[in-house]
Coordinates of C-alpha atoms in Angstrom, one line a residue:
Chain A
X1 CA 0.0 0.0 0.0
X2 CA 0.9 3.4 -0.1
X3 CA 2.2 5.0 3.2
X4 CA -0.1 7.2 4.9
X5 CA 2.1 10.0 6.5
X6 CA 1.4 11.4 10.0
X7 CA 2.1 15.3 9.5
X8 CA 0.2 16.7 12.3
X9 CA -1.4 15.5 15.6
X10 CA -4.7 16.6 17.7
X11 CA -5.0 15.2 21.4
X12 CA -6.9 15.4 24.4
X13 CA -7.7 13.0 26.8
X14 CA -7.3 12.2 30.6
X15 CA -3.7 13.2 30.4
X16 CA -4.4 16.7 28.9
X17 CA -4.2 18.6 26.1
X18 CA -2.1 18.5 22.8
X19 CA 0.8 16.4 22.0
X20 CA 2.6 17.9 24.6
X21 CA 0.7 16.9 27.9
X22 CA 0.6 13.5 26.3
X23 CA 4.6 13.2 26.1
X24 CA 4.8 14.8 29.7
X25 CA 2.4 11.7 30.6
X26 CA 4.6 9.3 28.6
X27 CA 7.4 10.0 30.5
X28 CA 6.0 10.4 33.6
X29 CA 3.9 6.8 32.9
X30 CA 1.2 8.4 34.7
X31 CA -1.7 10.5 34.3
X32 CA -4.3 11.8 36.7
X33 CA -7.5 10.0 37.2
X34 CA -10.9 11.9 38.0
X35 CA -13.3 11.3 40.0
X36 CA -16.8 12.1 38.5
X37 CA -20.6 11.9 40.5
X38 CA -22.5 9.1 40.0
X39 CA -25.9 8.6 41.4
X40 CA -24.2 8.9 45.4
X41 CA -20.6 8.0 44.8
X42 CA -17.6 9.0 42.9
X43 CA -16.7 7.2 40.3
X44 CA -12.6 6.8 38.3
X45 CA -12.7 8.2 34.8
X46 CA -9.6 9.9 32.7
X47 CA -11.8 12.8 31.9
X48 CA -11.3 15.3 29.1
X49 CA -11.5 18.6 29.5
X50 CA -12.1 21.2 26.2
X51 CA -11.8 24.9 27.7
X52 CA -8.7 25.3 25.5
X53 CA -11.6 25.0 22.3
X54 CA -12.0 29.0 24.0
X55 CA -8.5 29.5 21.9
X56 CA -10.2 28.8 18.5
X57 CA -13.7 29.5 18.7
X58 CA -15.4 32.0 21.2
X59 CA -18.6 31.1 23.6
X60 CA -21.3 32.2 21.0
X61 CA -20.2 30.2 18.0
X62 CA -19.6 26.9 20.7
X63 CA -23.2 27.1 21.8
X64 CA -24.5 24.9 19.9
X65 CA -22.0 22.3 20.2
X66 CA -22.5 19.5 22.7
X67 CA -18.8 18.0 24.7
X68 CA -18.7 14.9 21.8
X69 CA -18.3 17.8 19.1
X70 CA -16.0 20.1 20.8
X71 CA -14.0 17.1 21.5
X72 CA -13.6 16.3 18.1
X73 CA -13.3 20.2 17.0
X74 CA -10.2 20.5 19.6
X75 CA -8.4 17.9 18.3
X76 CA -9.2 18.7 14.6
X77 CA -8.0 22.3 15.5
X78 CA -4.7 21.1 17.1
X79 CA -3.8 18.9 13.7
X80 CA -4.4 21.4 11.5
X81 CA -2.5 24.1 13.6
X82 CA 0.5 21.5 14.4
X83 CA 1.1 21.1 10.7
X84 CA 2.3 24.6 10.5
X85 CA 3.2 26.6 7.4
X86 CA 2.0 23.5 4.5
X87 CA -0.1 24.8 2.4
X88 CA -3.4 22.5 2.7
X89 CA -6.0 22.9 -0.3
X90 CA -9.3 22.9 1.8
X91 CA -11.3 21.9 -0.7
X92 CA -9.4 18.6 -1.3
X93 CA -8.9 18.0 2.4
X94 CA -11.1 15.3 3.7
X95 CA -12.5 14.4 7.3
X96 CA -13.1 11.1 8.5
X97 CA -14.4 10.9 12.3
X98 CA -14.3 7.6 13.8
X99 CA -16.2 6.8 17.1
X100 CA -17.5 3.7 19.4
X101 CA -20.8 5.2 21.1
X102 CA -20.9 8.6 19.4
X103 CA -22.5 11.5 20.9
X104 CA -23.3 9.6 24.2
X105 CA -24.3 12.4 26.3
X106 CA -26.6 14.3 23.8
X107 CA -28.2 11.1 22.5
X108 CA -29.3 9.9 26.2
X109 CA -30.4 13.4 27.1
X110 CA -32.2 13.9 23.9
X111 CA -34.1 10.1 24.9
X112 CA -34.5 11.6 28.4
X113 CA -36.5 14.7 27.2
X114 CA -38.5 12.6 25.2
X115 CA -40.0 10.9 27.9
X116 CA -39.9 13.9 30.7
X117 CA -41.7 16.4 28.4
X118 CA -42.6 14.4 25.2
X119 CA -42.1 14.4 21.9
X120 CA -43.4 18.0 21.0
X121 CA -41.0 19.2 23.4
X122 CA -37.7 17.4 21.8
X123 CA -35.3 20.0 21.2
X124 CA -34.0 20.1 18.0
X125 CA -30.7 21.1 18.8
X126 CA -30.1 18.0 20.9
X127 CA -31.5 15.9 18.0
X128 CA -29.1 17.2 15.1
X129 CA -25.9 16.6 17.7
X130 CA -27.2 13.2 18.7
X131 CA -26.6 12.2 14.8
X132 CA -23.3 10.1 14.3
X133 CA -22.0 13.0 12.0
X134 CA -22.6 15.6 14.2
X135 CA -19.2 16.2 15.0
X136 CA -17.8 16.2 11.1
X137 CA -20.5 18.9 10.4
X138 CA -19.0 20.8 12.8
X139 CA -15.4 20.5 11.9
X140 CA -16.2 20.8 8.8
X141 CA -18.5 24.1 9.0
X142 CA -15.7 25.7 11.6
X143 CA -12.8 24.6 10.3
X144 CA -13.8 25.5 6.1
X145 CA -13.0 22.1 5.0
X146 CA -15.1 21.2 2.3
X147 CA -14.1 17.9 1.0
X148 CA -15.6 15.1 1.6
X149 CA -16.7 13.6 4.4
X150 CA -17.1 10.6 6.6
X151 CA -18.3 8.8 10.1
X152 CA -17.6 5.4 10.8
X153 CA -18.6 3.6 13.6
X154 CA -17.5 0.1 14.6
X155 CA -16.8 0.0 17.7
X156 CA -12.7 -0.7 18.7
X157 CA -12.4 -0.9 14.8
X158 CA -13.4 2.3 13.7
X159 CA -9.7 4.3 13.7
X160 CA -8.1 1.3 11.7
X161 CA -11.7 1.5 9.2
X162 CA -11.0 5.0 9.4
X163 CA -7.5 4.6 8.2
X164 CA -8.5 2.2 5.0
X165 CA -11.0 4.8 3.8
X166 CA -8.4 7.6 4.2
X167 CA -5.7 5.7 2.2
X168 CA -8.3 4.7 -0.6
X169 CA -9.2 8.8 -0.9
X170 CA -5.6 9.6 -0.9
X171 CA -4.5 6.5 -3.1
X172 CA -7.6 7.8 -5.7
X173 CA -6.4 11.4 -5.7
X174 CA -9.9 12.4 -4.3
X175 CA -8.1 14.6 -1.6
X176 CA -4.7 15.5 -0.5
X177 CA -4.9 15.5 3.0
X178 CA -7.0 13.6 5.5
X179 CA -7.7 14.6 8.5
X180 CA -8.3 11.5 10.3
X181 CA -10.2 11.6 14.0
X182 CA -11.5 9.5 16.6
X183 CA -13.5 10.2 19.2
X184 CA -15.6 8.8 22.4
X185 CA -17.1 10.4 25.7
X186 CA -18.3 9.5 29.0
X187 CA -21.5 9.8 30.1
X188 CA -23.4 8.3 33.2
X189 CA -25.1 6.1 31.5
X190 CA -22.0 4.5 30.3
X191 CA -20.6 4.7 34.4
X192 CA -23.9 3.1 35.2
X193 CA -23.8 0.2 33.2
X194 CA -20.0 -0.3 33.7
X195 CA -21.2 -0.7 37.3
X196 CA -23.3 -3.1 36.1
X197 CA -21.1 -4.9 33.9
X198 CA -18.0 -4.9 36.4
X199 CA -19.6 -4.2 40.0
X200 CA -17.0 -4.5 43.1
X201 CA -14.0 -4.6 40.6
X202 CA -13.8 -1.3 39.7
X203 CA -10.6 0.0 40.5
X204 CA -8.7 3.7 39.6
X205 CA -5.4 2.0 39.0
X206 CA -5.0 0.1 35.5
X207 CA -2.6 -3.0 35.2
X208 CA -3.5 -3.8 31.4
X209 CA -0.2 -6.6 30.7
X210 CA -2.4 -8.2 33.6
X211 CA -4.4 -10.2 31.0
X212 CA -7.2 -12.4 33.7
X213 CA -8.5 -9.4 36.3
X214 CA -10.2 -6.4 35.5
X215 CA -8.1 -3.1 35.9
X216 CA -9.5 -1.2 33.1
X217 CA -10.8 2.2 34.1
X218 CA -13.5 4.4 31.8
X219 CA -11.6 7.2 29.5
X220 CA -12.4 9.9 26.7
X221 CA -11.4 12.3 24.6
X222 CA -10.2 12.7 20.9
X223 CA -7.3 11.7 18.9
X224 CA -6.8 13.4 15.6
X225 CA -4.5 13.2 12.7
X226 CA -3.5 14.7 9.5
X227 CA -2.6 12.6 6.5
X228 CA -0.8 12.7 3.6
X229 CA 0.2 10.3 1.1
X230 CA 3.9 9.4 1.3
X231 CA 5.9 11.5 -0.4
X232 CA 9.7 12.5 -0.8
X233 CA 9.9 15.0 2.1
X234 CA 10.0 13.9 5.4
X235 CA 6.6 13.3 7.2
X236 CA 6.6 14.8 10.6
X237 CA 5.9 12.0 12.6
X238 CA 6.2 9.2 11.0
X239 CA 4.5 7.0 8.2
X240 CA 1.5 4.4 8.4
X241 CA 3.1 1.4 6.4
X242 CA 0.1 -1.0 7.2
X243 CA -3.4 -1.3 8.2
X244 CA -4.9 -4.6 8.4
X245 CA -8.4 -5.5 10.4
X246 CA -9.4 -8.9 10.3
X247 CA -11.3 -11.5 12.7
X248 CA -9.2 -14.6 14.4
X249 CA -11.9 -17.0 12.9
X250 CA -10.8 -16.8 9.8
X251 CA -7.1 -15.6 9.5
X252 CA -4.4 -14.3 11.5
X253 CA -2.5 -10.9 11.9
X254 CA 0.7 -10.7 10.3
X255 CA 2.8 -9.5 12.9
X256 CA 7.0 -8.7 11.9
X257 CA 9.2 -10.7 14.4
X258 CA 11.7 -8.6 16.7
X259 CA 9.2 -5.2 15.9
X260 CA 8.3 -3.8 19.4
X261 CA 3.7 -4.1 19.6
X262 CA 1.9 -1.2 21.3
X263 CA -0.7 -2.8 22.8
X264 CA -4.4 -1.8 23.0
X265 CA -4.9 -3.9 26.1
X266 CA -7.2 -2.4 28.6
X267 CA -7.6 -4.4 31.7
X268 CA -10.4 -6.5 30.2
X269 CA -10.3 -10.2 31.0
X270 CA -12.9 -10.7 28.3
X271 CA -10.1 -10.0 25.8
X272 CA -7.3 -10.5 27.5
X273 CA -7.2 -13.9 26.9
X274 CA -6.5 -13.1 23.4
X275 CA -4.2 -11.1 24.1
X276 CA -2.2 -13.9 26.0
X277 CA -2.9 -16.8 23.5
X278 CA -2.1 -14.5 20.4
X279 CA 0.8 -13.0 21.1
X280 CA 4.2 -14.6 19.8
X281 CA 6.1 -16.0 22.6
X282 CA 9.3 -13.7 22.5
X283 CA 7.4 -10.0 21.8
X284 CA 8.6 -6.7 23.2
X285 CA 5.6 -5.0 24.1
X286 CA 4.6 -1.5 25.4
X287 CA 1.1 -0.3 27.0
X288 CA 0.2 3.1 27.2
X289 CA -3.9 2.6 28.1
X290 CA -3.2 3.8 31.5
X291 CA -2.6 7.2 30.2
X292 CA -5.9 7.4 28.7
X293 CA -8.3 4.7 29.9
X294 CA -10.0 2.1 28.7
X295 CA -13.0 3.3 25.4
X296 CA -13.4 1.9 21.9
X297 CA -11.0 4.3 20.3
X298 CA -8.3 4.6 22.3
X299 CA -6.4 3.0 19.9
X300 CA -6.0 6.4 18.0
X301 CA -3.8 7.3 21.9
X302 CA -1.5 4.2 20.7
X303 CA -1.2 5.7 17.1
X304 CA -0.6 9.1 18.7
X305 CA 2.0 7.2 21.0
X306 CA 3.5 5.6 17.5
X307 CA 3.9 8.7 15.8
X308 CA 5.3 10.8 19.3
X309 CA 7.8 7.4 19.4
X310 CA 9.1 7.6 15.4
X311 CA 9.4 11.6 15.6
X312 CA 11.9 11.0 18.4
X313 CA 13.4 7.4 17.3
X314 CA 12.8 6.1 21.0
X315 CA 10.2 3.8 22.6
X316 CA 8.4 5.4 25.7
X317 CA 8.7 3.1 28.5
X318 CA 5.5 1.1 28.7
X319 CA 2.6 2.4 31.2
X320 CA 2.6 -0.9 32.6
X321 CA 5.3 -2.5 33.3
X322 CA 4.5 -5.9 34.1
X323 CA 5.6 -7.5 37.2
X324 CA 4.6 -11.1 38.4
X325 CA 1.3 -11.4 35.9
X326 CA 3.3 -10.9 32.5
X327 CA 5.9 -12.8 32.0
X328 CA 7.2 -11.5 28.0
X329 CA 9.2 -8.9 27.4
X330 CA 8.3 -5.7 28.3
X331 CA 9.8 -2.3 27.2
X332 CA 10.9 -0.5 30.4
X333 CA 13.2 1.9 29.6
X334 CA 14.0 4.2 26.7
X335 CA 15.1 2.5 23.3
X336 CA 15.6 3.1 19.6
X337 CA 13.3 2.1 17.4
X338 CA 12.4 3.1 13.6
X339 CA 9.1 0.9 13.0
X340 CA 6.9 -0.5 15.5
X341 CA 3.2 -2.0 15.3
X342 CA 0.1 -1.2 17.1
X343 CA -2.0 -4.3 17.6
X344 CA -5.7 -4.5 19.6
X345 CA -7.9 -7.7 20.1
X346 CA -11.6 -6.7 20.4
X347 CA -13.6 -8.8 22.3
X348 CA -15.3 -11.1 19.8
X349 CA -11.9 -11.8 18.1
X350 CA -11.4 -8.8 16.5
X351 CA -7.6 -7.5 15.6
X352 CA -6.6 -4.0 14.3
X353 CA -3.0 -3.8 13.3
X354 CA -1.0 -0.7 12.0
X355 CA 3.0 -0.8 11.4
X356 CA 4.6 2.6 11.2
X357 CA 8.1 3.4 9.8
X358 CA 10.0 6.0 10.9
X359 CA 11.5 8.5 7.9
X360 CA 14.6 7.0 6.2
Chain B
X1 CA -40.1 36.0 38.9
X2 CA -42.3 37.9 35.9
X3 CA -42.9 36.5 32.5
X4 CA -40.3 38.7 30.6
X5 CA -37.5 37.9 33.4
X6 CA -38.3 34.2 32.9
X7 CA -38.1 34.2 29.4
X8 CA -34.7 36.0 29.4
X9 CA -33.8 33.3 31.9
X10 CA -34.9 30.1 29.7
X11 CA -33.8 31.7 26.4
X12 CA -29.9 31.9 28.1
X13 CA -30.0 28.2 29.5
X14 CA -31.8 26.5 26.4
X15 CA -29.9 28.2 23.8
X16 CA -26.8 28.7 26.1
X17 CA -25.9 32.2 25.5
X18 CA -23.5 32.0 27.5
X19 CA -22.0 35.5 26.9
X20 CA -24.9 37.1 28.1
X21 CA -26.8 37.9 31.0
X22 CA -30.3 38.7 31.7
X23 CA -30.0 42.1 32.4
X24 CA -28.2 42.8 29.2
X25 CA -31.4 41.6 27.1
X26 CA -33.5 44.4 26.3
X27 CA -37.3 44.1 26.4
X28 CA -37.4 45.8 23.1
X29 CA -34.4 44.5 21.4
X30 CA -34.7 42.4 18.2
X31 CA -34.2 38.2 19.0
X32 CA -33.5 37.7 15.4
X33 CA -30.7 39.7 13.4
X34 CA -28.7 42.3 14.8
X35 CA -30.1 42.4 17.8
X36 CA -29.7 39.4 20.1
X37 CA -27.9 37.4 17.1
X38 CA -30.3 34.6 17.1
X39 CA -31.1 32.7 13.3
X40 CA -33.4 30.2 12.1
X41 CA -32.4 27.5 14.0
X42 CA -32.8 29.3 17.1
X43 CA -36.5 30.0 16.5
X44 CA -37.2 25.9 15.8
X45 CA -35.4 25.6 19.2
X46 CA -37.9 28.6 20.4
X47 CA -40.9 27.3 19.6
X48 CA -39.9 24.0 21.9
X49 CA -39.2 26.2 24.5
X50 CA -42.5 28.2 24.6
X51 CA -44.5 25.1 25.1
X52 CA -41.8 23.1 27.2
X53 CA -41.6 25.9 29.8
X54 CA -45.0 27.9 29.3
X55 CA -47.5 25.2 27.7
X56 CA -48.1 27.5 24.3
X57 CA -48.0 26.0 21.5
X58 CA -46.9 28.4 18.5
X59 CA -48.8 26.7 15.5
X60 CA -47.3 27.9 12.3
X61 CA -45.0 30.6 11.0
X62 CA -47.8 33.1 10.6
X63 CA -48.7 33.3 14.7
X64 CA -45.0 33.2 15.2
X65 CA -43.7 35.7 13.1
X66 CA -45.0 38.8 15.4
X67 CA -44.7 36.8 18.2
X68 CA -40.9 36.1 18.1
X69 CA -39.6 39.9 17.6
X70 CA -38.6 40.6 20.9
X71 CA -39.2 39.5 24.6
X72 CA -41.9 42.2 25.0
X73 CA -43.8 40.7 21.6
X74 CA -43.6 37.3 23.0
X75 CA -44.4 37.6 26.4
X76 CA -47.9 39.2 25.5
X77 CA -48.2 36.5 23.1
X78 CA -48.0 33.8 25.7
X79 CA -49.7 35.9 28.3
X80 CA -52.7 36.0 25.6
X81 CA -52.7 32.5 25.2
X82 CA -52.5 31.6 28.5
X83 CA -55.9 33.4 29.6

């Protein structure tokens, strides 16, 4: 395939905002965990906060925009801003938003006014934001960008769906840029039914590499990137050699012996058997989900991770590093590397894998 | 609280204008336009608002037109209704 290059980046998530606050977290291998109301308690979530959208948009034009959108809208501003002086055709730049639940918050609200007040008394508003594409309007309509545009949702698949889409515009000459997002939010109805789900295990401290008890921990927040088809000059963070979904009943991912994984592992037992049958024997792995928690997208963190690791040439050491439940190899301290993959096992057997080169 | 001061109130926490406050809304000023700033989706969104928060419905286009200028315009209309 042709390499998709990573030439600018849009974060924020538990560990903060921008590329920056996400390196600070990397080297710290910690970020802070919130503590958010739910019903009568407090419950752990890496929450994301948006005031810096105040930068690039002011109160009146963010009215209308509920916490999935501005999510999305931060990160696609930080992309676009972090690719600095290229010229970008905005016409031929195309957006692709990727997301797991979509506009949670807005969508439960909207359901709840529905049966507090009725159906006469749905607000409009709420309706047009609880629409998958919400978010792309709104990037779209704030940042100028009138190429085309697409949502995909597919659960802990959408950013490598995403990805495929985004190489077949670029590959087609449709556009010459994408600028690639994913997104997911909290809400309470998600705490609620993680309750549910996980009850008494619930804890605010995530041991992902720990592949049979639940450690996983609730994030959000937004992951964006802008692409490019490879080209001669150098691409700022990086390039996207490979993107490969596929299901474990019928094949196997391809994975390059001795190149380091960046695991999507979140502390789920349900796939982290998978994780532990799957992987090859003598892997170097890293895990970075206890930066950002545990959400459908948050592999678009691990491909953030990838490029921040190529730009610089060193792994990160991994958030987790191991101890007595993980016996492979795990990368705990600082190394040089020039191509690494990011793998993820969904729960029904699911795999998403990217490999990234570094330039030259 | 009166009907005009409770329409200022809603009108700021349904369509969050969050830049302003109630005592910068003039009873006389223009929703739509120049005035407050508010456009076409706003009135949709107003419409709901009337009934959700004062039980008056605003039928069509032709009963809300007049009724929609300002706070003072729509606070008699809702006051009329409401008798």
């Amino acid at each position: 395939m042709t390499g998709l290059q990573i030439n600018g980046l849009g974060l924020v998530g538990g560990f903060g905002c921008g590329a920056e606050d996400l390196q600070v977290a990397l080297e710290k291998r910690e970020a802070p965990v919130s503590r958010v109301n739910l019903r009568d308690h407090l419950f752990p979530l890496f929450q994301a906060d948006t005031a810096a959208l105040g930068n690039y948009l002011n109160k009146r034009a963010l009215r209308r925009i509920d916490h999935f959108s501005r999510l999305a809208l931060l990160g696609a501003f930080q992309a676009l801003e972090d690719v600095g002086p290229l010229e970008l055709n905005r016409e031929r730049l195309g957006v692709i938003i990727g997301s797991g639940f979509g506009a949670l918050k807005t969508t439960f609200g909207f359901l709840d006014s529905i049966i507090a007040d009725g159906d006469a008394c749905a607000s409009p508003t709420a309706f047009s934001n609880s629409v998958h594409n919400a978010a792309a309007a709104h990037i779209s309509m704030q940042l100028k960008l009138t190429g085309p545009s697409l949502t995909v949702s597919q659960f802990d698949q959408s950013l490598v769906s995403g990805l495929l889409s985004a190489r077949q515009w670029l590959a087609e000459g449709r556009v010459e840029a994408v600028l690639l997002g994913v997104v997911d939010e909290y809400c309470q109805v998600l705490g609620y039914c993680w309750e549910r789900y996980f009850g008494e295990q619930i804890s605010s401290k995530m041991r992902p590499l720990d592949f049979d008890h639940f450690s996983a921990v609730p994030g959000e927040g937004a992951a964006f990137f802008l692409l490019q088809a490879e080209a001669d000059c150098a691409a700022k963070y990086g390039i996207i050699d490979s993107v490969v979904m596929g299901q474990l009943w019928g094949s196997r991912p391809t994975l390059i012996p001795g190149q380091p994984l960046v695991l999507g592992c979140e502390g789920h037992p349900l796939n982290g058997g998978i994780y532990r049958q799957q992987l090859p024997e003598n892997a170097s792995v890293a895990c970075y989900t206890p930066l950002y928690g545990a959400a459908p997208v948050t592999q678009g963190f691990d491909l953030a991770v990838a490029a921040l690791t190529l730009k610089r040439g060193e792994m990160f050491p991994s958030a987790d590093s191991g101890g007595d439940y993980y016996s492979g190899s795990v990368v705990t301290e600082a190394r040089k590397v020039n191509r690494l993959t990011c793998l993820r096992y969904g729960f029904g057997g699911e795999y998403a894998v990217i490999q990234l080169k570094g330039n030259g | 609280m009166d009907i005009k001061t409770k329409l200022k109130q809603v009108l700021i926490e349904e369509l969050n204008l969050e830049d302003i406050t109630i005592e910068e809304i003039g009873d006389d000023e223009a929703l739509f336009g120049e005035g407050l700033g508010l456009d076409s989706l706003d009135a949709v969104e107003l419409v709901v608002v009337v009934q959700k928060h004062f039980g008056v419905e605003i039928k069509d286009m032709e009963e809300g037109r007049p009724a929609l200028q300002s706070i003072n315009s729509l606070a008699a209309f809702i006051e009329e209704k409401q008798k």
